[in-house]
């Protein structure tokens, strides 16, 4: 994480990236006061307005523009997102963060900007199979009763700035090797049928 470069954007509407390392991004506390303010706001639309002005990064890669065809290099990490909308039975995301730190594949886990979710980083074996790794992680987390945000399958996914003084870091996380590929049985189709 220390030397891994990713793209940073001024805000969620910005199209021109700059470069930052994952570790410096995750440890940056320069906007922590804005994060604490957002966490005090109950109204979701008000929170969203403030979140929209915060900087964001593509934790899974370095891009010349935020499009898959403009990927310069994959970071080697897949960012997972676990939020209250997909997991209504989870009420204490600080406790969830602490529990997730027991998973050997977790390099980082911290609270989201609104404190109504957590996000984490998992090193993956085959960066070119980002979506397949995500599908395998989705299955693994479902066995824990946790639903991962499906948008994390997108390597260009933006992660809005957040700060968590109690975030968990593990530079020696075990690489996640599993992939899940959908295979379709086409044996029942006539031989001259084109899909």
Coordinates of N, CA and C in Angstrom, one line a residue:
X1 N 0.8 -1.2 0.0 CA 0.0 0.0 0.0 C 0.9 1.3 0.0
X2 N 2.0 1.2 0.6 CA 2.8 2.4 0.8 C 3.3 3.0 -0.5
X3 N 3.6 2.1 -1.5 CA 4.1 2.7 -2.8 C 3.1 2.5 -3.9
X4 N 2.0 1.9 -3.6 CA 1.0 1.6 -4.7 C 0.3 2.9 -5.1
X5 N 0.4 3.2 -6.4 CA -0.2 4.5 -6.9 C -1.6 4.2 -7.4
X6 N -2.5 5.2 -7.1 CA -3.9 5.2 -7.6 C -4.2 6.6 -8.0
X7 N -5.4 6.7 -8.6 CA -5.9 8.0 -9.1 C -6.7 8.7 -8.1
X8 N -6.5 10.0 -7.9 CA -7.2 10.8 -7.0 C -8.0 11.9 -7.8
X9 N -9.2 12.1 -7.5 CA -10.0 13.1 -8.2 C -10.5 14.2 -7.2
X10 N -10.6 15.4 -7.6 CA -10.9 16.5 -6.8 C -12.3 16.3 -6.1
X11 N -13.2 15.7 -6.8 CA -14.5 15.3 -6.3 C -15.1 14.3 -7.2
X12 N -16.4 13.9 -6.9 CA -17.0 12.8 -7.7 C -17.3 13.2 -9.1
X13 N -17.3 14.5 -9.4 CA -17.6 14.9 -10.8 C -16.4 15.2 -11.6
X14 N -15.3 15.3 -10.9 CA -14.0 15.6 -11.6 C -13.6 14.5 -12.6
X15 N -13.0 14.9 -13.7 CA -12.5 13.9 -14.7 C -11.0 13.8 -14.8
X16 N -10.3 14.8 -14.2 CA -8.9 14.9 -14.3 C -8.2 14.3 -13.1
X17 N -7.6 13.2 -13.2 CA -7.0 12.6 -12.0 C -5.6 13.1 -11.7
X18 N -5.2 13.0 -10.5 CA -3.8 13.2 -10.0 C -3.4 11.8 -9.4
X19 N -2.2 11.7 -8.9 CA -1.7 10.5 -8.4 C -1.4 10.6 -6.9
X20 N -1.8 9.5 -6.2 CA -1.5 9.4 -4.8 C -1.2 8.0 -4.4
X21 N -0.6 7.7 -3.3 CA -0.4 6.3 -2.9 C -1.6 5.9 -2.0
X22 N -1.9 4.6 -2.0 CA -3.0 4.1 -1.2 C -2.8 4.5 0.3
X23 N -1.6 4.2 0.8 CA -1.4 4.5 2.2 C -1.5 5.9 2.6
X24 N -1.0 6.8 1.8 CA -1.1 8.2 2.1 C -2.6 8.7 2.0
X25 N -3.3 8.1 1.1 CA -4.8 8.5 1.0 C -5.5 8.0 2.3
X26 N -5.3 6.8 2.7 CA -6.0 6.2 3.8 C -5.6 6.8 5.1
X27 N -4.4 7.4 5.2 CA -3.9 8.0 6.5 C -4.1 9.5 6.5
X28 N -4.6 10.1 5.4 CA -4.8 11.5 5.3 C -5.9 11.9 6.3
X29 N -5.6 12.8 7.2 CA -6.6 13.3 8.1 C -7.0 14.8 7.9
X30 N -6.6 15.3 6.7 CA -6.7 16.7 6.5 C -8.2 17.2 6.4
X31 N -9.1 16.3 6.1 CA -10.5 16.6 5.9 C -11.4 15.9 7.0
X32 N -10.7 15.5 8.1 CA -11.4 14.7 9.1 C -12.5 15.6 9.7
X33 N -12.4 16.9 9.8 CA -13.4 17.7 10.4 C -14.7 17.7 9.5
X34 N -14.5 17.7 8.2 CA -15.7 17.6 7.3 C -16.4 16.2 7.5
X35 N -15.6 15.2 7.6 CA -16.1 13.8 7.9 C -17.0 13.8 9.2
X36 N -16.4 14.4 10.2 CA -17.1 14.4 11.5 C -18.4 15.2 11.4
X37 N -18.4 16.3 10.6 CA -19.6 17.0 10.4 C -20.7 16.2 9.6
X38 N -20.2 15.5 8.6 CA -21.2 14.7 7.8 C -21.8 13.6 8.7
X39 N -21.0 13.0 9.6 CA -21.5 12.0 10.5 C -22.6 12.5 11.5
X40 N -22.6 13.8 11.7 CA -23.6 14.3 12.6 C -25.0 14.6 11.9
X41 N -25.0 14.6 10.6 CA -26.2 15.0 9.8 C -27.0 13.8 9.6
X42 N -28.3 13.9 10.0 CA -29.3 12.8 9.9 C -29.9 12.7 8.5
X43 N -30.1 13.9 7.9 CA -30.7 13.9 6.5 C -29.8 13.4 5.4
X44 N -30.2 12.3 4.8 CA -29.4 11.7 3.7 C -29.1 12.6 2.6
X45 N -30.0 13.5 2.1 CA -29.7 14.4 1.0 C -28.7 15.4 1.4
X46 N -28.7 15.9 2.7 CA -27.7 16.8 3.1 C -26.4 16.2 3.2
X47 N -26.3 14.9 3.7 CA -25.0 14.2 3.8 C -24.5 14.1 2.4
X48 N -25.3 13.7 1.4 CA -24.9 13.5 0.0 C -24.3 14.7 -0.6
X49 N -24.9 15.9 -0.3 CA -24.4 17.2 -0.8 C -22.9 17.4 -0.3
X50 N -22.7 17.2 1.0 CA -21.4 17.4 1.5 C -20.4 16.4 1.0
X51 N -20.8 15.1 0.9 CA -20.0 14.1 0.4 C -19.5 14.3 -1.0
X52 N -20.4 15.0 -1.8 CA -20.1 15.2 -3.2 C -18.9 16.2 -3.4
X53 N -18.6 17.0 -2.4 CA -17.5 18.0 -2.6 C -16.2 17.4 -2.1
X54 N -16.2 16.2 -1.5 CA -15.0 15.6 -1.0 C -14.2 14.9 -2.1
X55 N -12.9 14.8 -2.0 CA -12.1 14.1 -3.0 C -12.4 12.6 -3.0
X56 N -12.0 12.0 -4.1 CA -12.3 10.5 -4.2 C -11.1 9.9 -4.9
X57 N -11.0 8.6 -4.8 CA -10.0 7.8 -5.5 C -10.5 6.6 -6.1
X58 N -9.7 6.0 -7.0 CA -10.0 4.7 -7.6 C -9.0 3.7 -6.9
X59 N -9.5 3.1 -5.8 CA -8.5 2.3 -5.0 C -8.0 1.0 -5.8
X60 N -8.7 0.6 -6.8 CA -8.2 -0.5 -7.6 C -7.3 -0.2 -8.8
X61 N -7.0 1.1 -9.0 CA -6.1 1.3 -10.1 C -5.7 2.8 -10.3
X62 N -4.8 2.9 -11.2 CA -4.2 4.2 -11.7 C -4.8 4.4 -13.1
X63 N -5.4 5.5 -13.3 CA -6.1 5.8 -14.6 C -5.6 7.1 -15.2
X64 N -5.6 7.2 -16.6 CA -5.4 8.5 -17.2 C -6.7 9.2 -17.3
X65 N -7.8 8.5 -17.3 CA -9.2 9.0 -17.2 C -10.0 7.8 -16.5
X66 N -11.1 8.2 -15.9 CA -11.8 7.1 -15.1 C -12.7 6.3 -16.0
X67 N -12.1 5.5 -16.9 CA -12.7 4.6 -17.8 C -11.9 3.4 -17.8
X68 N -12.5 2.2 -18.0 CA -11.8 0.9 -18.0 C -10.7 0.9 -19.0
X69 N -11.0 1.5 -20.2 CA -10.0 1.5 -21.3 C -8.8 2.4 -21.0
X70 N -8.9 3.2 -19.9 CA -7.8 4.1 -19.6 C -7.1 3.7 -18.3
X71 N -7.2 2.4 -18.0 CA -6.5 1.8 -16.8 C -5.0 1.8 -17.2
X72 N -4.2 2.4 -16.4 CA -2.7 2.3 -16.6 C -2.2 1.1 -15.9
X73 N -2.6 0.9 -14.7 CA -2.1 -0.3 -13.9 C -3.1 -0.5 -12.8
X74 N -3.4 -1.8 -12.6 CA -4.3 -2.2 -11.5 C -3.4 -2.1 -10.2
X75 N -4.1 -1.7 -9.1 CA -3.3 -1.6 -7.8 C -3.0 -2.9 -7.2
X76 N -3.7 -4.0 -7.6 CA -3.6 -5.3 -7.0 C -4.5 -5.5 -5.8
X77 N -5.4 -4.5 -5.6 CA -6.4 -4.5 -4.5 C -7.8 -4.4 -5.0
X78 N -8.7 -5.1 -4.3 CA -10.1 -5.0 -4.6 C -10.7 -4.3 -3.4
X79 N -11.5 -3.3 -3.6 CA -12.1 -2.5 -2.5 C -13.5 -3.1 -2.3
X80 N -13.8 -3.5 -1.1 CA -15.1 -4.0 -0.8 C -15.9 -2.9 0.0
X81 N -17.2 -2.9 -0.1 CA -18.0 -1.9 0.6 C -19.2 -2.7 1.2
X82 N -19.4 -2.4 2.5 CA -20.5 -3.1 3.2 C -21.3 -1.9 3.8
X83 N -22.5 -1.7 3.4 CA -23.3 -0.6 3.9 C -24.6 -1.0 4.5
X84 N -25.2 -0.1 5.2 CA -26.5 -0.4 5.9 C -27.6 -0.7 5.0
X85 N -27.6 -0.1 3.8 CA -28.7 -0.3 2.8 C -28.8 -1.8 2.4
X86 N -27.6 -2.4 2.2 CA -27.6 -3.8 1.8 C -27.6 -4.8 3.0
X87 N -27.3 -4.2 4.2 CA -27.2 -5.1 5.4 C -27.9 -4.4 6.6
X88 N -29.3 -4.4 6.5 CA -30.1 -3.7 7.5 C -29.9 -4.3 8.9
X89 N -29.5 -5.5 9.1 CA -29.4 -6.1 10.4 C -28.1 -5.6 11.1
X90 N -27.1 -5.1 10.4 CA -25.9 -4.6 11.0 C -26.1 -3.2 11.5
X91 N -25.9 -3.0 12.8 CA -26.2 -1.7 13.4 C -24.9 -1.0 14.0
X92 N -23.9 -1.8 14.2 CA -22.6 -1.3 14.8 C -21.5 -1.5 13.8
X93 N -21.2 -0.5 12.9 CA -20.2 -0.7 11.9 C -18.8 -0.6 12.5
X94 N -18.6 0.0 13.6 CA -17.3 0.0 14.3 C -17.0 -1.4 14.8
X95 N -18.0 -2.1 15.3 CA -17.8 -3.5 15.7 C -17.5 -4.4 14.5
X96 N -18.3 -4.1 13.4 CA -18.0 -4.9 12.2 C -16.6 -4.7 11.7
X97 N -16.1 -3.5 11.7 CA -14.7 -3.2 11.3 C -13.8 -4.0 12.1
X98 N -14.0 -4.0 13.4 CA -13.1 -4.8 14.3 C -13.2 -6.3 14.0
X99 N -14.4 -6.8 13.7 CA -14.5 -8.2 13.4 C -13.8 -8.6 12.1
X100 N -14.0 -7.7 11.1 CA -13.4 -8.0 9.8 C -11.8 -8.0 9.9
X101 N -11.3 -7.3 10.8 CA -9.8 -7.3 11.0 C -9.3 -8.6 11.3
X102 N -10.1 -9.6 11.7 CA -9.7 -11.0 11.9 C -9.5 -11.8 10.7
X103 N -10.0 -11.3 9.5 CA -9.9 -12.0 8.3 C -8.5 -11.8 7.7
X104 N -7.8 -12.9 7.4 CA -6.4 -12.8 7.0 C -6.1 -12.1 5.7
X105 N -7.2 -12.0 4.9 CA -7.0 -11.3 3.6 C -7.3 -9.8 3.6
X106 N -7.7 -9.3 4.7 CA -8.0 -7.9 4.8 C -6.7 -7.0 5.1
X107 N -6.4 -6.1 4.1 CA -5.2 -5.2 4.3 C -5.6 -4.0 5.0
X108 N -6.9 -3.6 4.8 CA -7.4 -2.3 5.4 C -8.9 -2.5 5.6
X109 N -9.4 -1.9 6.7 CA -10.8 -1.8 6.9 C -11.1 -0.6 7.8
X110 N -12.0 0.3 7.3 CA -12.3 1.5 8.1 C -13.8 1.9 7.8
X111 N -14.2 2.9 8.6 CA -15.6 3.4 8.5 C -15.7 4.2 7.3
X112 N -16.9 4.2 6.6 CA -17.2 5.0 5.5 C -17.4 6.5 6.0
X113 N -17.5 7.4 5.1 CA -17.6 8.8 5.4 C -18.9 9.1 6.3
X114 N -20.0 8.4 6.0 CA -21.2 8.6 6.8 C -21.3 7.8 8.0
X115 N -20.3 6.9 8.2 CA -20.3 6.0 9.4 C -21.4 5.0 9.3
X116 N -22.1 4.8 8.2 CA -23.1 3.9 8.0 C -22.7 2.7 7.1
X117 N -21.4 2.4 7.3 CA -20.8 1.3 6.5 C -19.3 1.2 6.7
X118 N -18.7 0.2 6.2 CA -17.3 0.1 6.2 C -16.8 -0.2 4.8
X119 N -15.5 0.1 4.5 CA -14.9 -0.4 3.3 C -13.6 -1.0 3.6
X120 N -13.2 -1.9 2.8 CA -11.9 -2.6 3.0 C -11.2 -2.9 1.7
X121 N -9.9 -3.2 1.9 CA -9.0 -3.5 0.8 C -8.5 -5.0 0.9
X122 N -8.6 -5.7 -0.2 CA -8.1 -7.1 -0.2 C -7.2 -7.3 -1.3
X123 N -6.0 -7.7 -1.1 CA -5.1 -8.0 -2.2 C -5.5 -9.2 -3.0
X124 N -5.5 -9.1 -4.3 CA -6.0 -10.2 -5.2 C -4.9 -10.7 -6.0
X125 N -4.9 -12.0 -6.3 CA -3.9 -12.7 -7.0 C -3.8 -12.3 -8.5
X126 N -5.0 -12.2 -9.1 CA -5.1 -12.0 -10.6 C -5.8 -10.7 -10.8
X127 N -5.1 -9.5 -10.8 CA -5.8 -8.2 -11.1 C -6.6 -8.2 -12.4
X128 N -6.1 -8.9 -13.4 CA -6.9 -8.9 -14.6 C -8.2 -9.7 -14.5
X129 N -8.4 -10.3 -13.4 CA -9.7 -11.0 -13.1 C -10.4 -10.4 -11.9
X130 N -10.4 -9.1 -11.9 CA -11.0 -8.3 -10.9 C -12.5 -8.7 -10.6
X131 N -13.3 -8.8 -11.6 CA -14.7 -9.2 -11.5 C -14.9 -10.6 -10.9
X132 N -14.0 -11.5 -11.4 CA -14.1 -12.9 -10.9 C -13.7 -13.0 -9.5
X133 N -12.7 -12.2 -9.1 CA -12.3 -12.2 -7.6 C -13.5 -11.6 -6.8
X134 N -14.1 -10.5 -7.3 CA -15.3 -10.0 -6.6 C -16.4 -11.0 -6.4
X135 N -16.7 -11.7 -7.5 CA -17.8 -12.7 -7.4 C -17.4 -13.8 -6.3
X136 N -16.2 -14.2 -6.2 CA -15.8 -15.2 -5.2 C -15.9 -14.5 -3.8
X137 N -15.5 -13.3 -3.7 CA -15.6 -12.6 -2.4 C -17.1 -12.4 -2.0
X138 N -17.9 -12.1 -2.9 CA -19.3 -12.0 -2.7 C -19.9 -13.3 -2.1
X139 N -19.5 -14.4 -2.6 CA -19.9 -15.7 -2.1 C -19.4 -15.9 -0.7
X140 N -18.1 -15.7 -0.5 CA -17.4 -15.9 0.8 C -18.1 -15.0 1.9
X141 N -18.4 -13.7 1.6 CA -19.0 -12.9 2.6 C -20.5 -13.2 2.8
X142 N -21.1 -13.8 1.8 CA -22.5 -14.2 2.0 C -22.6 -15.3 3.0
X143 N -21.6 -16.1 3.1 CA -21.5 -17.2 4.1 C -21.4 -16.6 5.5
X144 N -21.0 -15.4 5.6 CA -20.9 -14.7 6.9 C -22.2 -13.8 7.2
X145 N -23.1 -13.9 6.2 CA -24.3 -13.1 6.4 C -24.2 -11.7 6.0
X146 N -23.1 -11.4 5.2 CA -22.8 -10.0 4.7 C -23.0 -9.9 3.2
X147 N -23.7 -8.8 2.8 CA -23.9 -8.5 1.4 C -22.9 -7.4 1.0
X148 N -22.0 -7.7 0.0 CA -21.1 -6.7 -0.5 C -21.8 -5.9 -1.6
X149 N -21.5 -4.6 -1.6 CA -22.0 -3.7 -2.6 C -21.5 -4.2 -4.0
X150 N -22.5 -4.5 -4.9 CA -22.1 -5.1 -6.2 C -21.3 -4.1 -7.1
X151 N -21.4 -2.8 -6.8 CA -20.6 -1.8 -7.6 C -19.1 -2.0 -7.4
X152 N -18.7 -2.8 -6.4 CA -17.3 -3.0 -6.2 C -16.7 -3.9 -7.2
X153 N -17.5 -4.5 -8.1 CA -17.0 -5.4 -9.1 C -16.4 -4.5 -10.2
X154 N -16.6 -3.2 -10.2 CA -16.1 -2.2 -11.2 C -14.8 -1.7 -10.8
X155 N -13.8 -1.9 -11.6 CA -12.4 -1.5 -11.2 C -12.3 0.0 -11.2
X156 N -13.2 0.7 -11.9 CA -13.2 2.2 -11.9 C -13.9 2.8 -10.8
X157 N -14.5 2.1 -9.9 CA -15.3 2.6 -8.8 C -14.6 3.6 -7.9
X158 N -15.3 4.7 -7.7 CA -14.7 5.8 -6.9 C -15.0 5.5 -5.4
X159 N -14.1 5.8 -4.6 CA -14.2 5.8 -3.1 C -14.0 7.2 -2.6
X160 N -15.1 7.7 -2.0 CA -15.0 9.1 -1.4 C -14.2 9.1 -0.2
X161 N -13.5 10.2 0.0 CA -12.6 10.4 1.2 C -13.4 10.0 2.5
X162 N -12.7 9.4 3.4 CA -13.2 9.1 4.7 C -12.0 9.1 5.7
X163 N -12.4 9.2 7.0 CA -11.3 9.2 8.0 C -11.8 8.3 9.1
X164 N -10.9 7.4 9.6 CA -11.3 6.6 10.7 C -10.0 6.4 11.5
X165 N -9.9 7.0 12.7 CA -8.7 7.0 13.5 C -8.5 5.5 14.0
X166 N -9.5 4.7 14.0 CA -9.4 3.3 14.5 C -9.3 2.3 13.4
X167 N -9.1 2.8 12.2 CA -9.0 1.9 11.0 C -7.9 0.8 11.2
X168 N -8.1 -0.3 10.6 CA -7.2 -1.5 10.7 C -6.3 -1.5 9.5
X169 N -5.0 -1.7 9.7 CA -4.1 -1.8 8.6 C -3.3 -3.1 8.7
X170 N -3.1 -3.8 7.6 CA -2.3 -5.0 7.7 C -1.5 -5.2 6.3
X171 N -0.3 -4.7 6.3 CA 0.5 -4.7 5.1 C 0.9 -6.2 4.7
X172 N 0.7 -7.1 5.6 CA 1.0 -8.5 5.4 C -0.2 -9.4 5.1
X173 N -1.3 -8.8 4.7 CA -2.5 -9.6 4.4 C -2.2 -10.7 3.4
X174 N -2.9 -11.8 3.6 CA -2.8 -12.9 2.7 C -3.5 -12.6 1.4
X175 N -2.9 -12.8 0.2 CA -3.5 -12.6 -1.0 C -4.7 -13.5 -1.2
X176 N -5.8 -12.9 -1.8 CA -7.0 -13.7 -2.0 C -6.8 -14.3 -3.4
X177 N -6.9 -15.6 -3.5 CA -6.7 -16.4 -4.7 C -7.9 -16.8 -5.4
X178 N -9.0 -16.9 -4.7 CA -10.2 -17.5 -5.3 C -10.8 -16.6 -6.4
X179 N -11.3 -17.2 -7.5 CA -12.1 -16.5 -8.5 C -13.3 -17.4 -8.8
X180 N -14.3 -16.7 -9.2 CA -15.6 -17.4 -9.6 C -15.9 -16.9 -11.0
X181 N -16.0 -17.9 -11.9 CA -16.3 -17.6 -13.3 C -17.6 -18.3 -13.6
X182 N -18.5 -17.5 -14.2 CA -19.8 -18.1 -14.7 C -19.5 -18.9 -15.9
X183 N -20.0 -20.1 -15.9 CA -19.9 -20.9 -17.1 C -21.3 -21.3 -17.5
X184 N -21.6 -21.2 -18.8 CA -22.9 -21.5 -19.4 C -22.8 -22.8 -20.1
X185 N -23.8 -23.6 -19.9 CA -23.9 -24.9 -20.6 C -24.7 -24.7 -21.9
X186 N -24.0 -24.8 -23.0 CA -24.6 -24.6 -24.3 C -24.8 -25.9 -25.0
X187 N -24.6 -27.0 -24.4 CA -24.7 -28.3 -25.0 C -26.1 -28.6 -25.5
X188 N -27.1 -28.0 -25.0 CA -28.5 -28.2 -25.4 C -28.9 -27.4 -26.6
X189 N -28.1 -26.4 -27.0 CA -28.4 -25.6 -28.2 C -28.1 -26.4 -29.5
X190 N -28.8 -26.2 -30.6 CA -28.5 -26.8 -31.8 C -27.1 -26.3 -32.3
X191 N -26.4 -27.2 -32.9 CA -25.0 -26.9 -33.3 C -24.9 -25.6 -34.2
X192 N -25.9 -25.3 -35.0 CA -25.8 -24.2 -35.9 C -26.3 -22.9 -35.3
X193 N -26.7 -23.0 -34.0 CA -27.3 -21.8 -33.3 C -26.1 -20.9 -32.9
X194 N -26.3 -19.6 -33.2 CA -25.3 -18.6 -32.8 C -25.8 -17.8 -31.7
X195 N -25.1 -17.6 -30.6 CA -25.5 -16.8 -29.5 C -25.0 -15.4 -29.6

